[in-house]
Structure formats: C-alpha cells, structure tokens
Tab-separated table of C-alpha atoms in Angstrom:
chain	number	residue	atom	x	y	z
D	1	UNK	CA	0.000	0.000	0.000
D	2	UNK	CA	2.030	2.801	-1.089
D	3	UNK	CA	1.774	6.566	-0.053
D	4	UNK	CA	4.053	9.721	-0.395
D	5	UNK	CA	4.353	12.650	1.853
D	6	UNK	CA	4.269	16.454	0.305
D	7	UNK	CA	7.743	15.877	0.521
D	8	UNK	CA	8.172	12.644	-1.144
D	9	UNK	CA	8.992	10.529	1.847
D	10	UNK	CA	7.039	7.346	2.127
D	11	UNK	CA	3.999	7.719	4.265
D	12	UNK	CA	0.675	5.493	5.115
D	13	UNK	CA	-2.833	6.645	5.921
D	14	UNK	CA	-5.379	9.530	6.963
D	15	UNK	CA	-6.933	11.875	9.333
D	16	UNK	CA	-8.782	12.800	12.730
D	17	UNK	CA	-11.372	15.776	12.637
D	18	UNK	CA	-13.198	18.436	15.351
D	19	UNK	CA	-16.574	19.073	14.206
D	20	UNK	CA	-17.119	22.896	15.139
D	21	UNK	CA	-20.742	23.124	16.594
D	22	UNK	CA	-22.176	26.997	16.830
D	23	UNK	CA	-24.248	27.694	19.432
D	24	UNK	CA	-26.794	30.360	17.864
D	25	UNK	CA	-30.143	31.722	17.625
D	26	UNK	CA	-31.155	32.633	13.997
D	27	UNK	CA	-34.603	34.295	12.581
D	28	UNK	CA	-35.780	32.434	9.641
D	29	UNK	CA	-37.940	35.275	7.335
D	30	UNK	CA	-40.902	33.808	5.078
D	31	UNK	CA	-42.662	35.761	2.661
D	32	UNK	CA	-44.997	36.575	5.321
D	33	UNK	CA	-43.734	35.168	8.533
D	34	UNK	CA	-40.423	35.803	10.866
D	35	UNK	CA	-39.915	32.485	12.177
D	36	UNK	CA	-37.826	32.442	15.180
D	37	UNK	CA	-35.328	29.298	15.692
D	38	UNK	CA	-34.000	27.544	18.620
D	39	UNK	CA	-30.764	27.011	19.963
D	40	UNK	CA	-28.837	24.022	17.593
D	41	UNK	CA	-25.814	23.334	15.577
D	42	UNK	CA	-24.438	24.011	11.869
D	43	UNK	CA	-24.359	20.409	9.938
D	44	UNK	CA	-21.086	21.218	8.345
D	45	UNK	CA	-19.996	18.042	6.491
D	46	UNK	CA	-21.356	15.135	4.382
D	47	UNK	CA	-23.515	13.317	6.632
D	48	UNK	CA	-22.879	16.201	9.476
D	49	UNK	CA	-19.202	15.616	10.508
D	50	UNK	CA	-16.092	13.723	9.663
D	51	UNK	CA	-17.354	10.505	11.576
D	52	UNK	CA	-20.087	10.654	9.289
D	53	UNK	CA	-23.070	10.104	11.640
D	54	UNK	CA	-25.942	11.533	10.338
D	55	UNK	CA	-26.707	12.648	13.626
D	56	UNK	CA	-26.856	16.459	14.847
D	57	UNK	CA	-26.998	16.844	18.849
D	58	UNK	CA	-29.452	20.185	18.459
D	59	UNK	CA	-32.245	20.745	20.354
D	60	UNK	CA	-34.129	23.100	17.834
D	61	UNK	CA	-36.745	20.259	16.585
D	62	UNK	CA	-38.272	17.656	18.799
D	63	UNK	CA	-41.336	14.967	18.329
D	64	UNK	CA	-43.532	17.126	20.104
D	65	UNK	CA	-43.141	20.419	17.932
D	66	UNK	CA	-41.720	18.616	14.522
D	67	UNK	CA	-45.545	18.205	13.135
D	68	UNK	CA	-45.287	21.918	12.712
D	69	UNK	CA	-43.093	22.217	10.196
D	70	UNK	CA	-43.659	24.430	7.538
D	71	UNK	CA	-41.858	25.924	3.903
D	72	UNK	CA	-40.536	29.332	4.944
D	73	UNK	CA	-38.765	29.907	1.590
D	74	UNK	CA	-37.670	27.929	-1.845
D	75	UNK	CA	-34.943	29.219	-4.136
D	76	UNK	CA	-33.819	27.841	-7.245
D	77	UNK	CA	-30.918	25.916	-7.472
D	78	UNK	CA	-29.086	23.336	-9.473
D	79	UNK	CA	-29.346	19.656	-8.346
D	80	UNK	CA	-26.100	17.553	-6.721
D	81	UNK	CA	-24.607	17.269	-3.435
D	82	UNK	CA	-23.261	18.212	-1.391
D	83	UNK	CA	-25.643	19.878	0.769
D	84	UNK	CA	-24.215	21.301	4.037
D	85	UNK	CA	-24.908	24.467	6.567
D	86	UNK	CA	-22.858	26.829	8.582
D	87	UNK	CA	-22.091	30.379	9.293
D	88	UNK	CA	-25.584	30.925	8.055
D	89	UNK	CA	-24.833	29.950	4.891
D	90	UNK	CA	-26.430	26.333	3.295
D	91	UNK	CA	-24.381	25.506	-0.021
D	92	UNK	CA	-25.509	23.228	-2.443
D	93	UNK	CA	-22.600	21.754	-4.941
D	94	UNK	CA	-21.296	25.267	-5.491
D	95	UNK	CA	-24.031	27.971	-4.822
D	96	UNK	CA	-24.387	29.182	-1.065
D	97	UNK	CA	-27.552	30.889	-0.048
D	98	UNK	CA	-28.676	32.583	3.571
D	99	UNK	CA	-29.627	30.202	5.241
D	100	UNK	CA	-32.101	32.194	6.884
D	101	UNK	CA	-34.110	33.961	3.939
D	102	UNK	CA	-33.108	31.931	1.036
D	103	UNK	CA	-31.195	34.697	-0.617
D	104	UNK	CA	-27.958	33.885	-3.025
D	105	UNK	CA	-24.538	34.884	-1.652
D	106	UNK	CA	-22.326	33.348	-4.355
D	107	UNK	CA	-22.185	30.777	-7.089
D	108	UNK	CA	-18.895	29.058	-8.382
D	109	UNK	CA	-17.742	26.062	-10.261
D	110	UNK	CA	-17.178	22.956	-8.440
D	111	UNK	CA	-18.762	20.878	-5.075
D	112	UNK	CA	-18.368	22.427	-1.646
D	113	UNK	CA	-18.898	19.937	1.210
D	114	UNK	CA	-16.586	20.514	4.506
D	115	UNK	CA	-16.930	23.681	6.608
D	116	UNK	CA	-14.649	24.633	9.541
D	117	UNK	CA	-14.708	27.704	10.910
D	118	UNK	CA	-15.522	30.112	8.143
D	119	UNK	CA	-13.723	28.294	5.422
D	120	UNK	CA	-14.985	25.558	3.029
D	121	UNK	CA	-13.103	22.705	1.141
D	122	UNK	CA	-14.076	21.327	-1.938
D	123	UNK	CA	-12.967	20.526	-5.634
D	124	UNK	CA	-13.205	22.292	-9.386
D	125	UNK	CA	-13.169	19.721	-12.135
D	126	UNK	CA	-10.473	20.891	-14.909
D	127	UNK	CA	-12.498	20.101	-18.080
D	128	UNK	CA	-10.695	18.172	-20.544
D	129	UNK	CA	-8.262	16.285	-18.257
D	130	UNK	CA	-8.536	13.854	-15.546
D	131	UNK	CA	-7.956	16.290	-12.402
D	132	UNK	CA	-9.185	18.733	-10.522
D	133	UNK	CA	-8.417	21.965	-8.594
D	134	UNK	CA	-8.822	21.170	-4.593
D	135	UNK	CA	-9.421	24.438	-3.004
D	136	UNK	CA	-10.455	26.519	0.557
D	137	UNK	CA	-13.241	29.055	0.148
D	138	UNK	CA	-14.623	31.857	2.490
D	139	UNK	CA	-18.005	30.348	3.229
D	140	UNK	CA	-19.199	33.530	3.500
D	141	UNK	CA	-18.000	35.763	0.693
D	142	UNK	CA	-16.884	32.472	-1.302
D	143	UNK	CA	-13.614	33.833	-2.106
D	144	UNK	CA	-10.748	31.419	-2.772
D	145	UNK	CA	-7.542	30.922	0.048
D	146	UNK	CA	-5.762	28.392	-1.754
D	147	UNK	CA	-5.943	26.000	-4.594
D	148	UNK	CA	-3.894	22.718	-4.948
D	149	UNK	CA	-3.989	20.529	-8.280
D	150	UNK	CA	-5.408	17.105	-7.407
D	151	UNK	CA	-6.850	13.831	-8.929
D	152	UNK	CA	-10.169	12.760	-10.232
D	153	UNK	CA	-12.707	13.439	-7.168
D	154	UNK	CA	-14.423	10.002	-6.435
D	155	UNK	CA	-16.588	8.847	-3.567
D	156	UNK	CA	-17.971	11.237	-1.052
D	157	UNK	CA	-16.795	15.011	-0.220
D	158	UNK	CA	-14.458	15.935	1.756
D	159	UNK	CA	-14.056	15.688	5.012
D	160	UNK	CA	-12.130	17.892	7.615
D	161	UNK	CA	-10.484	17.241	10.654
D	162	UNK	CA	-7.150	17.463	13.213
D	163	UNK	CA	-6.153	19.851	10.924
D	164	UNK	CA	-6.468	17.969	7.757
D	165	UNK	CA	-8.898	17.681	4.754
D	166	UNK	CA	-9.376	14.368	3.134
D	167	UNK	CA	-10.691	13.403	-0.407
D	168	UNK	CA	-11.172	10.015	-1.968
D	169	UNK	CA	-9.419	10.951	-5.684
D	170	UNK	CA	-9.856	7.967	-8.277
D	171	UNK	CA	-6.648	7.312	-10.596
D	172	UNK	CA	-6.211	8.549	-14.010
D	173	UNK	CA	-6.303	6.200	-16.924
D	174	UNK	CA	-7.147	3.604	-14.194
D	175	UNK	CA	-4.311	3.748	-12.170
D	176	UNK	CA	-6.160	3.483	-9.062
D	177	UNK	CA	-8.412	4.792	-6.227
D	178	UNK	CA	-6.306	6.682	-3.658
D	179	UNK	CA	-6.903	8.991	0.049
D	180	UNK	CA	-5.155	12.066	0.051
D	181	UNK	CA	-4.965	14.691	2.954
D	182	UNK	CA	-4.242	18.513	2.420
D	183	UNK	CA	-3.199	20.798	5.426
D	184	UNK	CA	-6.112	22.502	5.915
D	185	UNK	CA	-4.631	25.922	6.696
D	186	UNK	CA	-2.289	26.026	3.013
D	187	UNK	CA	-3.130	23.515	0.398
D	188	UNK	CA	-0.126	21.362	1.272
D	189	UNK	CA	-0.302	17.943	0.429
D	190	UNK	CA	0.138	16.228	3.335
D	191	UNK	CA	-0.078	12.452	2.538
D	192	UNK	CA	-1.557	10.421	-0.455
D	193	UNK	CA	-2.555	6.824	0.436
D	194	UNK	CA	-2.974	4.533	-2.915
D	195	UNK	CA	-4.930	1.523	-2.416
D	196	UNK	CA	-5.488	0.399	-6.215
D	197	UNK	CA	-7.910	-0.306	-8.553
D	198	UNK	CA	-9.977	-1.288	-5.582
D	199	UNK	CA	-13.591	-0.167	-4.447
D	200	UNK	CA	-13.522	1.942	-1.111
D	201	UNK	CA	-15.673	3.353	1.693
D	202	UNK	CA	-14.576	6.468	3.304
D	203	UNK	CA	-12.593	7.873	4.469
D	204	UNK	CA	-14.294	8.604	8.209
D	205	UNK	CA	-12.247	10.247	10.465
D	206	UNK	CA	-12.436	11.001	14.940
D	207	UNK	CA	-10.034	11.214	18.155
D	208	UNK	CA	-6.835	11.020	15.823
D	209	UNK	CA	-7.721	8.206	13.330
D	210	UNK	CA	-9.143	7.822	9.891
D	211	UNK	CA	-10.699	4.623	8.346
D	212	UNK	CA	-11.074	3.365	5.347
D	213	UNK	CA	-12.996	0.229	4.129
D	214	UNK	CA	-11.038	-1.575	1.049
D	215	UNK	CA	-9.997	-5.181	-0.202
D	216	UNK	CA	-7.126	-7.012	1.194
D	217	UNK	CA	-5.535	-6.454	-2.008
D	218	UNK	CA	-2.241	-6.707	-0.432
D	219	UNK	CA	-2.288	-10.099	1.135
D	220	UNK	CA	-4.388	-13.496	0.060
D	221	UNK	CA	-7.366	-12.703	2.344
D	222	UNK	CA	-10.676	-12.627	0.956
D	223	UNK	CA	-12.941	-9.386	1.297
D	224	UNK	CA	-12.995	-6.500	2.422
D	225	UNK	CA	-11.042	-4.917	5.345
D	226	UNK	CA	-11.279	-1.957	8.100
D	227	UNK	CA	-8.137	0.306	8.543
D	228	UNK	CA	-7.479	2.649	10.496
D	229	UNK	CA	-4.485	4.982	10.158
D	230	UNK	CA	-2.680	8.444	11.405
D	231	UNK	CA	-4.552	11.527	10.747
D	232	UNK	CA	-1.926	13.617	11.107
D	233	UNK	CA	0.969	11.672	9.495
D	234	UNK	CA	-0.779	9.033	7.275
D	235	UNK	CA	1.042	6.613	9.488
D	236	UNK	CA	-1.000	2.797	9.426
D	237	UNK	CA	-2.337	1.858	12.550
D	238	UNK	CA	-4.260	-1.400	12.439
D	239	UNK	CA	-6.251	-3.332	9.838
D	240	UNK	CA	-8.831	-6.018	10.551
D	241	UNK	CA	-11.121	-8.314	8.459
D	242	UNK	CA	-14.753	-6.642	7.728
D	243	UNK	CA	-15.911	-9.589	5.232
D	244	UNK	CA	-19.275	-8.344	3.329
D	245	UNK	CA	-23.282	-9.189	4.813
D	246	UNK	CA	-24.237	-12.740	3.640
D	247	UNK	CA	-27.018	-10.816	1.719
D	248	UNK	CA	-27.418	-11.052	-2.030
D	249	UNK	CA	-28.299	-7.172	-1.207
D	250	UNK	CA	-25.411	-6.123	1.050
D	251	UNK	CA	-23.946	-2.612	-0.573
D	252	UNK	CA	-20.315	-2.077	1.147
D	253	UNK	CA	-20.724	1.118	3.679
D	254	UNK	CA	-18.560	3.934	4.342
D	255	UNK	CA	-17.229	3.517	7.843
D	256	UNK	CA	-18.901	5.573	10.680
D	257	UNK	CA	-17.297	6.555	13.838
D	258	UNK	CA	-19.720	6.885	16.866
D	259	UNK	CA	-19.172	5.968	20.715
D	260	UNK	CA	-15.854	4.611	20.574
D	261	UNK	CA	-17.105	2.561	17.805
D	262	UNK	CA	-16.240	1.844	13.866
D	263	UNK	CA	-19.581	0.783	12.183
D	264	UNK	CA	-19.107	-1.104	8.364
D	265	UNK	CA	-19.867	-3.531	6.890
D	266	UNK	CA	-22.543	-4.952	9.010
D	267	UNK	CA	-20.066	-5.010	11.590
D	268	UNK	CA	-19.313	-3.252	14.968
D	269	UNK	CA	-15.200	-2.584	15.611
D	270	UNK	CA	-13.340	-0.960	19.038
D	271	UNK	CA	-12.127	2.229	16.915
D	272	UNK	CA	-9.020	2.006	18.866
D	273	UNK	CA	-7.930	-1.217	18.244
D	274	UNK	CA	-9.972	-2.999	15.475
D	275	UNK	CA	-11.203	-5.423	17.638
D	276	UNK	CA	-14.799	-6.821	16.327
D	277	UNK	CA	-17.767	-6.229	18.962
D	278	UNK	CA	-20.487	-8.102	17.050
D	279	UNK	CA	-22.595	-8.269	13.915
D	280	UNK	CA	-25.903	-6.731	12.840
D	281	UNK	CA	-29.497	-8.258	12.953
D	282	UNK	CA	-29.500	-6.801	9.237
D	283	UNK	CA	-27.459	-6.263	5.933
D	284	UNK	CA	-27.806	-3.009	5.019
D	285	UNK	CA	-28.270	-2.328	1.519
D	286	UNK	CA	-26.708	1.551	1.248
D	287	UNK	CA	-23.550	2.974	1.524
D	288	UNK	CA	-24.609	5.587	4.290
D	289	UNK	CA	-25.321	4.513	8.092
D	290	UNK	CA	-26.960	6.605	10.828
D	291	UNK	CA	-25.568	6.428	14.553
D	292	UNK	CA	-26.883	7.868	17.569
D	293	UNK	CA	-25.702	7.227	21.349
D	294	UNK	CA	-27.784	4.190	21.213
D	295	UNK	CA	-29.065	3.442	18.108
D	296	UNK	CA	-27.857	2.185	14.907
D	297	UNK	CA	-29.918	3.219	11.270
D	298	UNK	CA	-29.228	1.038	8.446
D	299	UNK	CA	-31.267	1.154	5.385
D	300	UNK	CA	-31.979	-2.366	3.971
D	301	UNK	CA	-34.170	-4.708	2.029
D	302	UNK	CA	-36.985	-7.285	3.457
D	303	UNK	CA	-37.106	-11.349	2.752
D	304	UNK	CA	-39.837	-9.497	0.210
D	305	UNK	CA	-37.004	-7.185	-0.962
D	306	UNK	CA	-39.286	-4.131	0.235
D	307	UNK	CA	-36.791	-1.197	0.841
D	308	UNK	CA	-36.986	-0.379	4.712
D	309	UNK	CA	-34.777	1.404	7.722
D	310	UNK	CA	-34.054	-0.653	10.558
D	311	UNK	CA	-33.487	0.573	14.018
D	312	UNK	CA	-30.518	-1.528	15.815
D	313	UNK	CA	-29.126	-1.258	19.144
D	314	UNK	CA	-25.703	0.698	18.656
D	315	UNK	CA	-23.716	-1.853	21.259
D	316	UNK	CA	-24.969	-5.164	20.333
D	317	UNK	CA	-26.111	-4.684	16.767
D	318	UNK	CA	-30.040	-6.432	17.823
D	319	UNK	CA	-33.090	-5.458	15.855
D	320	UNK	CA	-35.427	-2.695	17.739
D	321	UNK	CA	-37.659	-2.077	14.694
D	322	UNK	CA	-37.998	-1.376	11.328
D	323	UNK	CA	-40.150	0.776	8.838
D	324	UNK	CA	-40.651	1.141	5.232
D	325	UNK	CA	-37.834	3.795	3.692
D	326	UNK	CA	-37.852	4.367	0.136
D	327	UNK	CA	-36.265	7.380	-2.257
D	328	UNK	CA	-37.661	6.244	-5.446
D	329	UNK	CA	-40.500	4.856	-6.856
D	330	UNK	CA	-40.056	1.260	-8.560
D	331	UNK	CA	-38.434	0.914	-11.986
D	332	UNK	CA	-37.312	-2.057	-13.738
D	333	UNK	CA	-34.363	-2.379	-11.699
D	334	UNK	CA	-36.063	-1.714	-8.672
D	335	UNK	CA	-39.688	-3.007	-8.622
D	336	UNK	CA	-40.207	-2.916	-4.929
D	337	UNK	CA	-38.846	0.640	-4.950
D	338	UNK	CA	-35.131	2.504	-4.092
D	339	UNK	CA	-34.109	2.240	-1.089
D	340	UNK	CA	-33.217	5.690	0.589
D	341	UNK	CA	-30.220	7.063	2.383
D	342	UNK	CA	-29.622	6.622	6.277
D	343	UNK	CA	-32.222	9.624	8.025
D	344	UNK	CA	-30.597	12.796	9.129
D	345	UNK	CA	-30.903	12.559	12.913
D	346	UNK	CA	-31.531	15.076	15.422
D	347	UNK	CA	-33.230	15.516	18.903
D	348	UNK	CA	-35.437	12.036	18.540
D	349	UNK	CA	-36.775	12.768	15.122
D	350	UNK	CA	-35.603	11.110	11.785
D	351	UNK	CA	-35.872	13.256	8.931
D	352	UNK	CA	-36.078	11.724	5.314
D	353	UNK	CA	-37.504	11.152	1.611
D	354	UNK	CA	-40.364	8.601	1.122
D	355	UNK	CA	-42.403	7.735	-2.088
D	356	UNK	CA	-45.604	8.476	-2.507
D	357	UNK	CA	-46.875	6.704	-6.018
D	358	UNK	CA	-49.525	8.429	-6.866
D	359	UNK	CA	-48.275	12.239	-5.747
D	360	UNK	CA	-44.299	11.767	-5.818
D	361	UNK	CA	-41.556	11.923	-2.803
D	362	UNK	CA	-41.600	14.209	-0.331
D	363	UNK	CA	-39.613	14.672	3.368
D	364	UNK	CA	-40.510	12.642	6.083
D	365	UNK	CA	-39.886	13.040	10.188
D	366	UNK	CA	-40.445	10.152	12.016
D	367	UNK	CA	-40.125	9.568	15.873
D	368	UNK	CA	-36.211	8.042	16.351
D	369	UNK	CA	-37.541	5.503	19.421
D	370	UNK	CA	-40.503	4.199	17.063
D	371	UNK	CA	-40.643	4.672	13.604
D	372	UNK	CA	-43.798	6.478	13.752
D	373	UNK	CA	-44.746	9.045	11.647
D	374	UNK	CA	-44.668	12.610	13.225
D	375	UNK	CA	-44.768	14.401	9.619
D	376	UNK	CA	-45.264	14.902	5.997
D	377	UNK	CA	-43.959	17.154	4.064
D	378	UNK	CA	-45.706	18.730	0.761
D	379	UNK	CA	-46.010	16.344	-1.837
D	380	UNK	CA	-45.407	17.351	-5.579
D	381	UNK	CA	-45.709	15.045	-8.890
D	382	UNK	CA	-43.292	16.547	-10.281
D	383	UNK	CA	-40.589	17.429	-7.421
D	384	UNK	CA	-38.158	14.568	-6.626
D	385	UNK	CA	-35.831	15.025	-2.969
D	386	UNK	CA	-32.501	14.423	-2.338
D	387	UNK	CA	-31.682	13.295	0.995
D	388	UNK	CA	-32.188	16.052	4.001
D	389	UNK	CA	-30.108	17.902	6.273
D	390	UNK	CA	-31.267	19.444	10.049
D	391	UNK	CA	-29.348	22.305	10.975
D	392	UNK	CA	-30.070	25.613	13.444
D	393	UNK	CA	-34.029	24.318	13.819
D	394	UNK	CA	-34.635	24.078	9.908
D	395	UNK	CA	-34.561	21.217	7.448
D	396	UNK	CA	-33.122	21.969	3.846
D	397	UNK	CA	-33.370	19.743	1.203
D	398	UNK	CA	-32.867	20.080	-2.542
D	399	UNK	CA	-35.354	18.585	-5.594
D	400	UNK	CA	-35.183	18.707	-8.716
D	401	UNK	CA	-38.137	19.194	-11.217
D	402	UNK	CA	-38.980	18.490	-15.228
D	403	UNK	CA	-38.916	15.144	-17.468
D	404	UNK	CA	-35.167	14.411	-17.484
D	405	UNK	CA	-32.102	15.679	-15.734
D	406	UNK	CA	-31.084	17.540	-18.589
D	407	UNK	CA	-34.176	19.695	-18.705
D	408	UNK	CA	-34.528	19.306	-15.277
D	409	UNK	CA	-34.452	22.732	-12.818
D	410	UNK	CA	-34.231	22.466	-9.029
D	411	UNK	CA	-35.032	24.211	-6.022
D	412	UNK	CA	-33.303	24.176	-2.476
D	413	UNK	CA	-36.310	24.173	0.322
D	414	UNK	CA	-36.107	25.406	3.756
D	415	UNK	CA	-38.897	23.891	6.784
D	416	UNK	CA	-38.964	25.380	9.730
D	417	UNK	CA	-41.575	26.110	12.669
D	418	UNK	CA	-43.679	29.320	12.375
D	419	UNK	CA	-43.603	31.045	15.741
C-alpha cells in the first residue's frame, strides 16, 4: 500500500477531525412570517461531521413540535450534493444561499462539502483532463484561500479534521483509487494513500484516526477490510477483516465513527484497536449509516425485498424495529422501490424522503424511538428530494423538477416552525 508525503517521503494513511458546533439563535424570514429558531448546531460536512453520523446533537426540533413544520422559503438551485450548513450559509454543490431567507450569496464552479470555521473545502473539475483543482473558500464571501492541483474526485466530499482535509481521488487512466490529505490551513499535500484499482468506503475520520474500508488487495485474504491509520501523518495503525453481509443485497458502507465505535460492513469494531464487537441483525443495503448514542440506522431490504430502515441497538447490533424507507419509486431495476439514504438525525426525530406513487416523494420526520410518523412534508408530482439535512431548527433539502435531468431545474427548500 504505497503513499508519499508532500515531501516525497514514504507515508501510510489519513486523518482525525473536530466538528465545530455553533451555538446560535437565527430568525428564519418567510414571505410573510419571521420564524424564530432555537438554539442548535451548523451540519457542516457530508452526513454532518467527519465521523459521518448523520446525527446532529441540536435541540431546535423535537417529536412534540416537529408536526409543525412548515416551507418558509424555496430558491432555485441546481441539483447535486453536497448539501451542508454553517455560518448561516447552506451551499448546495457550489451555490451558497442565507440560510435564513433563502437569498444567493455566491455561485462558483465545483462541489463544496466541509466547513470549519468560516472556510470551506471542496474541488473544481479541470475540463478536458482527468484532475481537478482542490481548493479553501470563504463560506461567506466564497472567495478562494488556496488552490492545490489534485486527482479525479471520487466517492464522497471531503471531510475535515485534526487539521487535515481528506478526499477520496480515483486514478487517471485507471491507475487506481487513492486517500489524500491537504493541510487545511495552506493547500499542502500532506499524505496520499494509494490503495489500487480497488472499491472503497470512506474515508471517516475522529479522536486522531481515519478509516477506510477496502480489499485485502495486499495479502491473500478474501474481502474487504477496516483500517485505520494516522490523521496527522498518514502513518498505518491497524487493519482487521470486515468480510461483506451474507445478503445477495449487502452494498459495502462507508465507515462511521460513533461511541468509541467503527460501524461497516454490518459489523461493529473498538475504533481504537480494530477489535470486532459483534454483527448486525440486518445487511444493510446503502452505503450511508446513521448512529446515535444508542441506536444504529441502516437502510436495507426485506425477505420481500421491500426497501426499509431498521433501528438496531448501537452496542450489540439487535433489531429494535424497522419501517418502510424508500427514495424512489419502482423501476425495472427496482420493482419494490429505491431504497433511501440513512435519516438525518436530530433531537429524537428522523428526517427523510419517502415515495408516494400516486403524488411523488416528499420529506418525512419520524419519531427516532418508534418509527412512527410525526410528519409529511408537501407532496409534488413533479418534485423529486434528495436526501435532508437538520441544521439551526430548519430542514433543507434540494429537488429537482422536469422530465429528465437535462431539462430538469431544481429548487433548495427550507422547513422550519412558524412562531
């Protein structure tokens, strides 16, 4: 597994991150309504932070108030991801609007998707070649600190942490999939970690270490493994077994970090030392996991193959309960339906996308402890959601409307209680 420093020494590995939570109190203006937010926190990275969660410890929404929910505003905006919030600002792919009225505050080239402070990290494809320009923005003014010339961007967005920003680049001319962190304050390369023409989940990244699901490509084991190395210095660490689900389903996850824990694979790990805790009650049958103190959210399919969300306890991996979770409708690929991305999580509620088949998808919030249903969102024919984020007492999501992509035009929504 080979990997060289910005210096060309020979390194291994990635990186640790601090998710910066903002305590704030923001007014959310309607057309015709000031809606005043509670306390809560920014959800500043894919999935909200570098351990890639899905879970946001605000208080702003609860089960008891989350049936309130209403649009305050809808701007238009090109489809993608990512789709993150912080210093008031929610950017989608590479346009940043208020996150309190809706209003654009810049539009560039490229996909945004890890805030820190007030900078954000992201990519510019360079058309005509395979690479791209890895850069820091001003999340507020989106003016550009520094710009380093990197790979093909693969996988998920970046993540930032310990002082590093990490990126899953995939080789050119098929030379290979590779991790490679930048120092977060210059641009510097700091390590690139090649793993080969190999599929990978991650990188994930808390308390120091990174980790990365890939083959054993090195050795003669079969499947897949968890890693773990150096956030700092790309240094390896450990590397366990984490075969695949015995499910004709299983999809191979991107490793979460919660409670001391590494989740993949349908697996449970001791992030410090790799060792395995215990299995799941489930396959799950999407890349993305949800984790909360005590619970574990993985998206799956039935006996029946009916797309659902199971609700696992986070320690010992046991079934609570499950209900239906779709994105989708059903196609030929799919004739039971999509199923949907791990919930956003926040303050007992689970916020999603479900499929309606006779009006179209809309957001969901259901109670974390039950699965029940605490709220629909509007439904529209002809709008189709992306998965949500909960940030600051408001749920954004972005849709995308028309026939096909190509004539397609989107909008990014913001729900939030009137007060």
């Amino acid at each position: 597994m080979g990997a060289t420093a910005g210096d060309g020494s020979s390194l291994r590995g990635p990186s640790q991150r601090a998710t910066l939570v903002i305590r704030r109190v923001i007014a959310l203006v309607g057309a015709v309504a000031v809606v005043a937010l509670l306390s809560g926190c920014d959800w500043s990275m894919f999935r909200a932070g570098a351990g890639e969660a899905g879970f946001n410890p605000e208080t702003g929404l609860s089960t008891t108030d989350v049936h309130g929910l209403a649009l305050q505003w809808s701007a238009p905006a090109s489809g993608g991801v990512p789709l993150v919030e912080g210093v008031n600002r929610v950017v989608l792919a590479g346009q940043a609007f208020d996150a309190a009225t809706g209003e654009p505050r810049w539009n560039v080239s490229g996909s945004w998707g890890a805030i820190t402070g007030n900078t954000i990290y992201g990519f510019v494809a360079q058309p005509g070649v395979e690479a791209s320009s890895f850069q820091s923005r001003d999340v507020r003014t989106g003016v550009e600190q520094w710009s380093e010339d990197a790979g093909v961007v693969v996988g998920n967005p970046p993540i930032a942490s310990d002082g590093r920003v990490l990126q899953h680049f995939g080789g050119a001319h098929g030379a290979g999939d590779s991790i490679q962190a930048f120092d977060a304050s210059t641009g510097a390369r700091a390590w690139d970690l090649g793993f080969g023409p190999v599929t990978i989940g991650g990188p994930t990244a808390a308390n120091g270490s990174t980790y990365v699901v890939a083959p054993h490509y090195q050795g003669t084991e079969p499947g897949d493994a968890l890693w773990a190395f150096d956030t700092k210095t790309g240094a390896e660490k450990w590397s366990v077994p984490a075969e695949q689900c015995s499910s004709a389903v299983f999809q191979q996850t991107d490793p979460v970090v919660a409670n001391g824990k590494v989740y993949a694979n349908g697996h449970t790990f001791d992030a410090a030392t790799g060792r395995r805790l215990g299995g799941w009650a489930v396959c799950p049958a999407t890349s993305t996991l949800s984790v909360t103190s005590d619970t574990l959210y993985v998206p799956y399919r039935s006996s029946t193959m009916q797309p659902r969300l199971a609700a696992l306890d986070a320690s010992t991996g046991a079934f609570k309960w499950s209900t239906v979770w779709t994105s989708a409708p059903a196609d030929t690929v799919n004739p039971n339906g999509v199923v949907g991305d791990a919930p956003a999580v926040a303050n007992g509620v689970l916020f999603g996308v479900l499929v309606n088949p006779t009006t179209g998808n809309h957001l969901i919030a259901d109670d974390a402890a039950t699965g029940a249903r605490l709220w629909d969102g509007p439904v529209n024919a002809s709008n189709t959601y992306g998965a949500p984020i909960v940030a600051n007492g408001a749920v954004y999501a972005a849709s995308t409307t028309g026939p096909t992509p190509a004539t397609a035009n989107g909008h990014l929504d913001a729900f939030a209680l009137d007060h």
